[in-house]
Coordinates of N, CA and C in Angstrom, one line a residue:
X1 N 9.0 5.0 -13.2 CA 7.6 5.9 -13.7 C 6.8 4.8 -14.8
X2 N 6.1 4.5 -14.1 CA 4.9 3.4 -15.1 C 3.8 4.0 -15.3
X3 N 3.7 3.7 -16.4 CA 2.7 4.3 -17.8 C 1.9 3.1 -17.6
X4 N 0.6 3.4 -17.5 CA -0.9 3.0 -17.2 C -1.8 3.5 -18.7
X5 N -2.0 2.6 -19.1 CA -2.3 2.5 -20.9 C -3.4 2.5 -20.7
X6 N -4.6 3.8 -21.2 CA -6.5 2.7 -21.4 C -6.5 2.0 -21.9
X7 N -6.7 0.5 -21.6 CA -6.5 -0.6 -22.0 C -8.0 -1.4 -21.5
X8 N -8.0 -2.6 -22.4 CA -9.5 -3.9 -21.7 C -8.3 -4.9 -21.6
X9 N -9.1 -6.2 -20.4 CA -8.4 -7.0 -20.7 C -8.9 -7.6 -19.8
X10 N -8.3 -9.1 -20.6 CA -9.5 -10.2 -21.1 C -8.2 -11.0 -20.3
X11 N -9.0 -12.4 -19.2 CA -9.4 -11.8 -17.7 C -9.0 -10.9 -17.2
X12 N -9.8 -9.7 -16.5 CA -9.1 -8.7 -15.2 C -8.2 -9.8 -14.5
X13 N -7.5 -9.0 -14.3 CA -6.8 -8.6 -12.9 C -6.8 -9.8 -11.8
X14 N -7.8 -9.0 -11.3 CA -8.7 -9.9 -10.0 C -9.5 -11.0 -10.3
X15 N -9.6 -11.7 -11.6 CA -10.4 -12.9 -12.5 C -8.9 -13.9 -11.9
X16 N -8.3 -13.4 -12.2 CA -6.9 -13.6 -12.4 C -6.5 -14.1 -11.2
X17 N -6.4 -13.0 -10.5 CA -5.7 -13.6 -8.8 C -6.8 -14.5 -7.8
X18 N -7.9 -14.2 -8.1 CA -9.2 -15.7 -8.2 C -8.7 -16.6 -8.1
X19 N -8.7 -17.0 -9.6 CA -8.3 -18.4 -10.1 C -7.0 -18.8 -9.4
X20 N -6.1 -18.3 -9.1 CA -4.8 -18.7 -8.9 C -4.4 -18.7 -7.4
X21 N -5.4 -17.9 -6.7 CA -6.1 -18.3 -5.1 C -6.2 -19.6 -4.6
X22 N -6.8 -20.3 -5.6 CA -7.2 -22.2 -5.5 C -6.0 -22.3 -5.4
X23 N -5.0 -22.5 -6.1 CA -3.9 -23.6 -6.5 C -2.5 -22.7 -5.6
X24 N -2.5 -21.4 -5.3 CA -1.9 -20.9 -4.4 C -1.0 -22.0 -3.1
X25 N -0.2 -22.6 -2.9 CA 0.0 -23.3 -2.1 C -0.3 -22.6 0.0
X26 N 0.0 -21.1 -0.2 CA 0.2 -20.8 0.7 C -1.4 -19.0 1.4
X27 N -2.0 -20.2 0.3 CA -3.4 -19.5 0.6 C -4.3 -20.6 1.5
X28 N -5.6 -19.8 2.4 CA -6.1 -21.5 3.6 C -7.2 -20.4 3.4
X29 N -7.9 -19.6 2.6 CA -9.0 -19.2 2.3 C -10.1 -19.9 1.9
X30 N -11.7 -19.4 1.5 CA -12.6 -20.0 1.0 C -11.6 -20.5 -0.9
X31 N -12.1 -21.9 -1.2 CA -11.9 -22.3 -1.9 C -11.9 -21.8 -3.6
X32 N -13.5 -20.7 -3.1 CA -14.3 -19.9 -4.7 C -13.8 -18.6 -4.1
X33 N -12.3 -18.0 -3.9 CA -12.5 -16.7 -3.4 C -13.4 -16.3 -4.1
X34 N -13.5 -14.7 -3.7 CA -13.9 -13.3 -4.4 C -12.9 -12.0 -3.6
X35 N -12.4 -11.9 -4.6 CA -11.6 -11.6 -4.1 C -12.4 -9.2 -4.4
X36 N -11.5 -8.4 -3.8 CA -11.9 -7.6 -4.2 C -10.8 -6.6 -4.0
X37 N -10.7 -5.3 -5.0 CA -9.3 -4.8 -4.5 C -9.5 -3.5 -3.5
X38 N -8.2 -3.4 -3.2 CA -7.8 -2.3 -1.6 C -7.7 -1.0 -2.5
X39 N -5.9 -1.7 -2.7 CA -5.5 -0.9 -3.7 C -4.8 -1.4 -3.8
X40 N -3.1 -0.5 -5.1 CA -2.1 -1.0 -5.8 C -0.9 0.1 -5.7
X41 N 0.1 -0.4 -6.4 CA 1.6 -0.3 -6.1 C 2.1 -0.5 -7.3
X42 N 3.0 0.1 -8.3 CA 3.8 -0.6 -9.1 C 5.5 0.1 -8.7
X43 N 6.1 -1.0 -9.3 CA 7.6 -0.6 -9.0 C 7.7 -0.8 -10.3
X44 N 9.4 0.2 -11.2 CA 10.0 0.2 -12.3 C 10.8 -0.5 -12.5
X45 N 10.9 -1.6 -13.8 CA 11.5 -2.4 -13.4 C 12.6 -1.5 -14.5
X46 N 13.8 -1.4 -14.3 CA 14.9 -0.6 -15.1 C 15.5 -0.8 -16.1
X47 N 14.8 -2.1 -17.0 CA 14.9 -2.0 -18.0 C 13.8 -2.1 -19.3
X48 N 12.9 -1.7 -17.9 CA 11.2 -1.4 -18.9 C 10.5 -2.0 -19.8
X49 N 11.1 -3.5 -19.3 CA 10.4 -4.4 -20.2 C 9.0 -5.6 -19.3
X50 N 9.6 -5.5 -18.2 CA 8.0 -6.0 -16.6 C 7.6 -5.0 -15.8
X51 N 5.9 -5.5 -16.4 CA 5.4 -4.6 -15.3 C 5.7 -5.2 -14.0
X52 N 5.8 -4.9 -13.3 CA 5.8 -5.1 -11.5 C 5.1 -4.0 -11.1
X53 N 3.9 -5.2 -10.4 CA 2.3 -4.5 -9.7 C 2.3 -5.0 -8.5
X54 N 2.2 -5.2 -7.5 CA 1.4 -5.6 -6.2 C -0.2 -5.2 -5.8
X55 N -0.8 -5.9 -6.0 CA -2.1 -5.8 -5.6 C -2.4 -6.3 -4.0
X56 N -3.2 -5.4 -3.4 CA -3.8 -5.0 -2.2 C -5.4 -5.8 -1.9
X57 N -5.8 -6.8 -1.8 CA -6.9 -7.7 -1.6 C -7.7 -7.4 -0.7
X58 N -9.1 -7.6 -0.7 CA -9.5 -8.4 0.2 C -10.4 -9.7 -0.3
X59 N -10.4 -11.1 0.8 CA -11.0 -11.7 0.4 C -12.5 -12.3 0.9
X60 N -13.6 -12.0 0.0 CA -15.1 -12.3 0.2 C -14.6 -11.9 1.9
X61 N -14.9 -11.0 2.2 CA -15.0 -9.4 3.1 C -13.8 -10.4 4.6
X62 N -13.1 -11.2 4.6 CA -12.5 -11.3 4.8 C -11.0 -11.0 5.6
X63 N -9.7 -11.4 4.6 CA -8.8 -11.5 5.2 C -7.9 -10.3 3.9
X64 N -6.9 -10.0 4.4 CA -6.2 -8.9 3.3 C -5.0 -9.6 3.4
X65 N -4.8 -9.2 2.0 CA -3.7 -10.1 1.3 C -3.5 -9.7 0.4
X66 N -1.6 -9.5 -0.1 CA -1.1 -8.9 -1.0 C -0.5 -9.6 -1.5
X67 N -0.4 -9.2 -2.7 CA -0.6 -10.2 -4.0 C 0.2 -9.3 -5.2
X68 N 1.7 -10.0 -5.1 CA 2.9 -8.8 -6.5 C 3.1 -10.3 -7.4
X69 N 2.6 -9.2 -8.7 CA 2.3 -10.0 -10.0 C 3.6 -8.9 -10.4
X70 N 4.1 -9.6 -12.1 CA 4.2 -9.2 -12.7 C 3.7 -9.7 -13.9
X71 N 4.1 -8.6 -15.1 CA 3.6 -8.8 -16.6 C 4.4 -8.9 -18.1
X72 N 4.8 -9.8 -18.3 CA 5.7 -10.2 -19.1 C 5.1 -10.3 -20.5
X73 N 5.8 -10.2 -21.8 CA 5.1 -10.0 -23.4 C 5.2 -11.3 -23.6
X74 N 6.2 -11.7 -23.1 CA 7.1 -13.9 -23.8 C 7.1 -14.1 -22.6
X75 N 6.3 -15.8 -22.5 CA 7.2 -16.4 -21.4 C 8.4 -17.2 -20.8
X76 N 8.3 -17.0 -19.8 CA 9.7 -17.3 -18.9 C 9.7 -18.8 -18.4
X77 N 10.8 -19.3 -17.8 CA 11.0 -20.5 -16.8 C 10.9 -20.0 -15.3
X78 N 9.4 -20.2 -14.8 CA 10.3 -20.1 -13.4 C 9.1 -21.9 -13.1
X79 N 8.9 -22.3 -11.7 CA 8.2 -22.8 -11.9 C 6.5 -23.3 -11.8
X80 N 6.2 -24.1 -12.4 CA 5.0 -24.2 -13.0 C 3.4 -23.1 -11.9
X81 N 4.2 -23.7 -10.9 CA 2.9 -22.6 -10.1 C 3.3 -21.4 -10.1
X82 N 4.3 -20.5 -10.4 CA 4.2 -19.6 -10.3 C 3.8 -18.4 -11.8
X83 N 3.3 -19.1 -12.5 CA 2.6 -18.9 -13.6 C 1.4 -19.3 -12.7
X84 N 1.1 -17.4 -13.3 CA -0.7 -16.8 -12.1 C -1.8 -17.2 -13.4
X85 N -1.5 -16.7 -15.1 CA -2.0 -17.2 -15.8 C -1.5 -16.1 -17.2
X86 N -2.6 -16.4 -18.2 CA -2.7 -15.3 -19.0 C -3.1 -14.5 -19.4
X87 N -3.2 -13.8 -19.9 CA -4.3 -11.7 -20.3 C -4.3 -11.9 -21.6
X88 N -5.0 -11.2 -22.1 CA -5.1 -10.1 -23.4 C -5.4 -9.0 -23.1
X89 N -4.4 -7.7 -23.0 CA -4.1 -6.5 -23.1 C -3.9 -5.6 -24.6
X90 N -5.6 -4.7 -24.6 CA -5.9 -4.5 -25.6 C -4.6 -3.5 -26.4
X91 N -3.4 -2.8 -25.3 CA -2.6 -2.4 -26.5 C -1.5 -3.1 -26.5
X92 N -0.8 -3.7 -25.1 CA 0.0 -4.5 -25.5 C 0.3 -6.4 -26.4
X93 N -0.4 -6.5 -25.8 CA -1.3 -8.0 -26.6 C -1.4 -8.7 -25.3
X94 N -0.8 -9.9 -25.9 CA -0.8 -11.0 -24.7 C -0.2 -10.9 -23.7
X95 N -0.1 -11.1 -22.6 CA 0.9 -10.9 -21.2 C 0.7 -12.3 -20.6
X96 N 1.9 -12.8 -20.0 CA 2.2 -14.0 -19.3 C 2.4 -13.1 -17.9
X97 N 1.9 -13.7 -16.7 CA 1.3 -13.0 -15.4 C 2.0 -14.0 -14.4
X98 N 2.7 -13.4 -13.5 CA 4.3 -14.3 -12.8 C 3.5 -13.7 -11.3
X99 N 3.7 -14.5 -10.7 CA 3.7 -14.3 -9.2 C 5.0 -13.7 -8.6
X100 N 4.7 -12.5 -8.1 CA 6.3 -11.8 -8.3 C 7.2 -12.0 -7.6
X101 N 6.9 -12.8 -6.4 CA 7.8 -13.7 -5.9 C 9.0 -14.4 -6.3
X102 N 8.0 -15.2 -7.0 CA 9.2 -15.6 -7.6 C 9.6 -15.5 -9.3
X103 N 9.8 -13.8 -9.4 CA 10.5 -13.0 -10.6 C 11.2 -12.4 -10.2
X104 N 12.6 -12.9 -10.6 CA 13.6 -11.7 -10.5 C 13.5 -10.5 -10.3
X105 N 13.1 -9.7 -11.8 CA 12.7 -8.4 -11.5 C 11.9 -7.7 -10.2
X106 N 11.0 -8.5 -10.2 CA 10.5 -7.8 -8.8 C 11.1 -8.5 -7.1
X107 N 12.0 -9.4 -7.3 CA 13.0 -9.6 -6.0 C 13.9 -8.5 -5.8
X108 N 14.0 -8.2 -6.9 CA 15.5 -6.8 -7.3 C 14.7 -5.3 -6.6
X109 N 13.2 -4.9 -7.3 CA 13.2 -3.9 -7.2 C 12.6 -3.7 -6.1
X110 N 11.6 -5.1 -5.7 CA 12.0 -4.9 -3.9 C 12.6 -4.4 -3.4
X111 N 14.0 -5.2 -3.4 CA 14.8 -5.4 -2.2 C 15.7 -3.9 -2.4
X112 N 15.9 -3.5 -3.6 CA 16.6 -1.9 -4.2 C 15.6 -0.6 -3.1
X113 N 14.4 -1.1 -3.1 CA 13.8 0.2 -2.5 C 13.6 0.1 -1.0
X114 N 13.5 -1.6 -0.3 CA 13.9 -1.5 1.2 C 15.5 -0.7 1.3
X115 N 16.7 -1.4 0.0 CA 17.7 -0.9 0.7 C 17.4 0.4 1.0
X116 N 17.1 1.0 0.1 CA 17.3 2.6 -0.3 C 16.7 3.4 -0.3
X117 N 15.0 2.7 1.0 CA 14.4 3.8 1.7 C 14.1 4.0 0.3
X118 N 13.5 3.5 -0.6 CA 12.6 4.1 -1.9 C 10.8 4.3 -1.6
X119 N 10.5 4.1 -2.4 CA 9.3 4.4 -2.9 C 8.5 3.7 -3.6
X120 N 7.6 3.4 -3.6 CA 6.7 3.0 -5.6 C 7.6 3.3 -6.8
X121 N 6.5 3.1 -7.9 CA 6.5 4.4 -9.3 C 5.9 5.1 -9.2
X122 N 6.7 6.4 -9.6 CA 5.4 7.5 -10.1 C 4.7 6.9 -11.5
X123 N 3.1 7.3 -11.1 CA 2.1 6.4 -12.4 C 2.0 8.2 -13.2
X124 N 1.7 7.5 -14.3 CA 1.2 8.3 -15.5 C 0.2 7.6 -16.3
X125 N -0.6 7.8 -16.6 CA -1.9 7.3 -17.7 C -1.7 8.1 -19.0
X126 N -1.6 6.7 -20.2 CA -1.3 7.3 -21.0 C -2.5 8.0 -22.2
X127 N -2.7 9.5 -22.3 CA -4.0 9.4 -22.9 C -4.2 10.8 -23.7
X128 N -4.3 10.2 -25.4 CA -4.3 11.2 -26.3 C -3.3 11.8 -26.3
X129 N -2.0 10.8 -26.8 CA -0.6 10.7 -27.0 C 0.2 11.8 -25.8
X130 N -0.3 11.5 -24.2 CA 0.6 12.5 -23.2 C -0.2 11.7 -22.4
X131 N 1.1 12.0 -21.8 CA 1.5 10.8 -20.3 C 1.3 11.7 -19.0
X132 N -0.2 11.7 -18.3 CA -0.7 12.4 -17.2 C -0.5 11.7 -16.0
X133 N -0.6 12.8 -14.8 CA 0.4 11.6 -13.9 C -0.7 11.4 -12.5
X134 N -1.0 10.4 -12.1 CA -2.2 9.8 -11.4 C -1.5 9.6 -9.7
X135 N -3.0 9.7 -9.4 CA -1.8 9.2 -7.9 C -1.8 7.8 -7.4
X136 N -1.4 7.2 -7.0 CA -0.9 5.6 -6.5 C -1.9 5.3 -5.7
X137 N -2.6 4.5 -5.5 CA -3.7 4.2 -4.3 C -3.1 3.9 -3.3
X138 N -1.5 3.2 -3.0 CA -1.1 3.1 -2.3 C 0.3 3.4 -1.9
X139 N 0.6 3.9 -0.8 CA 2.0 4.3 -0.9 C 2.5 3.8 -0.1
X140 N 4.1 3.1 -0.3 CA 4.6 1.8 0.9 C 6.6 3.0 0.2
X141 N 6.9 2.8 1.2 CA 8.3 3.1 1.6 C 9.5 1.8 2.7
X142 N 10.8 2.4 1.9 CA 11.7 0.8 1.9 C 12.8 1.5 3.2
X143 N 12.4 1.4 4.2 CA 13.3 1.9 5.9 C 14.7 1.8 5.8
X144 N 15.6 1.8 4.2 CA 16.8 2.1 4.0 C 18.0 0.2 4.6
X145 N 18.7 0.7 4.7 CA 19.7 -0.5 4.7 C 19.6 -0.8 6.2
X146 N 19.1 -0.5 7.2 CA 19.9 -0.9 8.9 C 20.9 -2.0 8.6
X147 N 20.3 -3.1 9.3 CA 21.6 -3.9 10.0 C 21.0 -4.9 8.8
X148 N 22.0 -5.1 7.6 CA 21.8 -6.7 7.2 C 23.2 -7.3 7.1
X149 N 23.0 -8.5 7.9 CA 24.4 -9.3 7.9 C 25.3 -9.5 6.5
X150 N 26.4 -9.4 7.4 CA 27.3 -9.8 5.9 C 27.5 -11.0 4.8
X151 N 26.8 -12.2 6.2 CA 26.8 -13.0 4.8 C 24.7 -13.4 4.5
X152 N 24.7 -12.0 3.7 CA 23.2 -11.8 3.2 C 22.5 -11.7 4.0
X153 N 21.2 -11.9 2.9 CA 20.0 -12.3 4.0 C 18.9 -12.5 2.5
X154 N 17.3 -12.5 2.9 CA 16.3 -13.4 2.3 C 15.3 -12.4 2.5
X155 N 14.5 -12.2 1.5 CA 13.6 -11.5 1.5 C 12.3 -12.6 2.0
X156 N 11.1 -12.1 2.4 CA 10.3 -11.9 3.4 C 9.0 -11.1 2.9
X157 N 8.6 -11.8 1.9 CA 6.9 -10.9 1.4 C 5.7 -11.4 1.9
X158 N 5.2 -10.5 2.8 CA 3.8 -10.9 3.6 C 2.7 -11.1 3.1
X159 N 2.4 -12.4 2.9 CA 0.8 -12.7 2.2 C -0.1 -12.3 2.6
X160 N 0.0 -12.5 4.2 CA -1.5 -12.3 4.7 C -1.1 -11.4 6.1
X161 N -1.7 -9.7 5.5 CA -1.9 -8.7 6.3 C -2.3 -8.6 7.5
X162 N -1.7 -7.6 8.2 CA -2.2 -7.4 9.5 C -2.5 -8.7 10.3
X163 N -1.4 -10.0 9.8 CA -2.1 -10.9 10.7 C -1.1 -10.7 12.1
X164 N -0.8 -10.0 12.6 CA -0.3 -10.2 14.0 C 1.4 -10.5 14.0
X165 N 1.7 -10.0 12.9 CA 2.9 -10.1 11.9 C 4.0 -9.0 13.4
X166 N 5.5 -9.7 13.7 CA 6.2 -9.1 14.2 C 7.3 -8.6 14.0
X167 N 7.2 -7.2 14.6 CA 8.1 -6.4 13.5 C 10.0 -6.6 13.6
X168 N 10.0 -6.4 11.9 CA 11.5 -8.2 12.2 C 12.5 -6.8 12.4
X169 N 13.6 -7.0 12.9 CA 14.8 -6.2 13.4 C 15.5 -5.1 12.2
X170 N 15.6 -6.8 10.9 CA 16.1 -5.7 9.9 C 15.3 -4.7 8.6
X171 N 15.6 -4.5 7.8 CA 15.3 -3.5 7.1 C 13.7 -4.4 6.2
X172 N 12.9 -3.0 6.1 CA 11.4 -3.5 6.0 C 10.6 -2.2 5.0
X173 N 9.3 -2.9 4.5 CA 9.0 -2.1 3.4 C 7.8 -2.0 4.0
X174 N 7.2 -1.3 4.2 CA 5.7 -0.8 5.0 C 4.9 -0.3 3.3
X175 N 3.4 0.1 3.8 CA 2.5 0.7 3.5 C 1.6 1.6 3.8
X176 N 0.9 1.9 3.0 CA -0.4 2.9 3.9 C -1.3 2.6 2.7
X177 N -2.8 2.9 2.9 CA -3.6 3.7 1.8 C -4.9 3.9 2.5
X178 N -6.1 4.1 1.5 CA -7.3 5.1 2.3 C -7.6 3.6 2.9
X179 N -7.9 4.1 4.4 CA -8.3 2.9 5.5 C -7.0 2.4 5.8
X180 N -6.0 2.5 5.5 CA -4.8 1.8 6.6 C -3.9 3.0 6.4
X181 N -4.2 3.5 7.1 CA -3.2 5.2 8.1 C -1.9 4.6 8.1
X182 N -2.0 4.0 9.2 CA -1.3 3.2 10.0 C 0.0 2.3 8.9
X183 N 1.4 2.6 9.1 CA 1.5 1.8 8.0 C 1.7 0.4 8.9
X184 N 1.8 -0.4 7.5 CA 1.9 -2.0 7.7 C 2.8 -2.8 7.2
X185 N 3.4 -4.4 7.9 CA 4.4 -4.5 7.4 C 4.4 -4.9 6.2
X186 N 4.9 -4.8 4.9 CA 4.5 -5.6 3.5 C 5.9 -6.7 3.5
X187 N 6.6 -6.3 4.0 CA 8.1 -6.9 3.6 C 9.4 -6.6 4.5
X188 N 10.1 -7.5 4.2 CA 11.5 -7.5 5.2 C 13.3 -7.9 4.2
X189 N 13.9 -7.5 4.9 CA 15.1 -8.5 4.7 C 15.5 -9.4 6.1
X190 N 15.6 -10.7 6.1 CA 16.1 -11.3 6.9 C 17.7 -11.7 6.7
X191 N 18.4 -11.3 7.5 CA 19.8 -12.1 7.7 C 20.0 -13.2 7.7
X192 N 20.7 -14.0 6.8 CA 20.9 -15.5 7.1 C 21.7 -15.6 7.8

């Protein structure tokens, strides 16, 4: 269960994503990207400490990107390029925002969702002392265990969506949202 607060964010999530994309090694779009959010979904951190959210964004009317982020109440040691930025949340205070693919909380959440045939977290908006259910703008589903090698697996997150990604043999995470009714590949586990 993910609790959404009625809060002001500075800078906004989209502003942070635009700034970070300019330096992201995997990004090859415009040097000054303008992103528009299409959809998003969340996973639950079992410890309840880390916000885990994935944004589906369109860059300058062009490619659709998947940008997984984690939100933490204190900085942690990852690679320098894994810090997307910091923001002030009017309810929770300062937040350190990281590339989800580098954060073990994100990788554990998405891997568990894939292997267990799970889906995104239920969302609740906290208002007037109550938690009111709201719908996620994206729906994701894991395929279940499938065939994973005894030698282990590597998580692969698809950054540019719909780029003719071949369906892998192993376990997958697919998603749909308004305007994308056919499930699209978001991530998969690849045998080592």
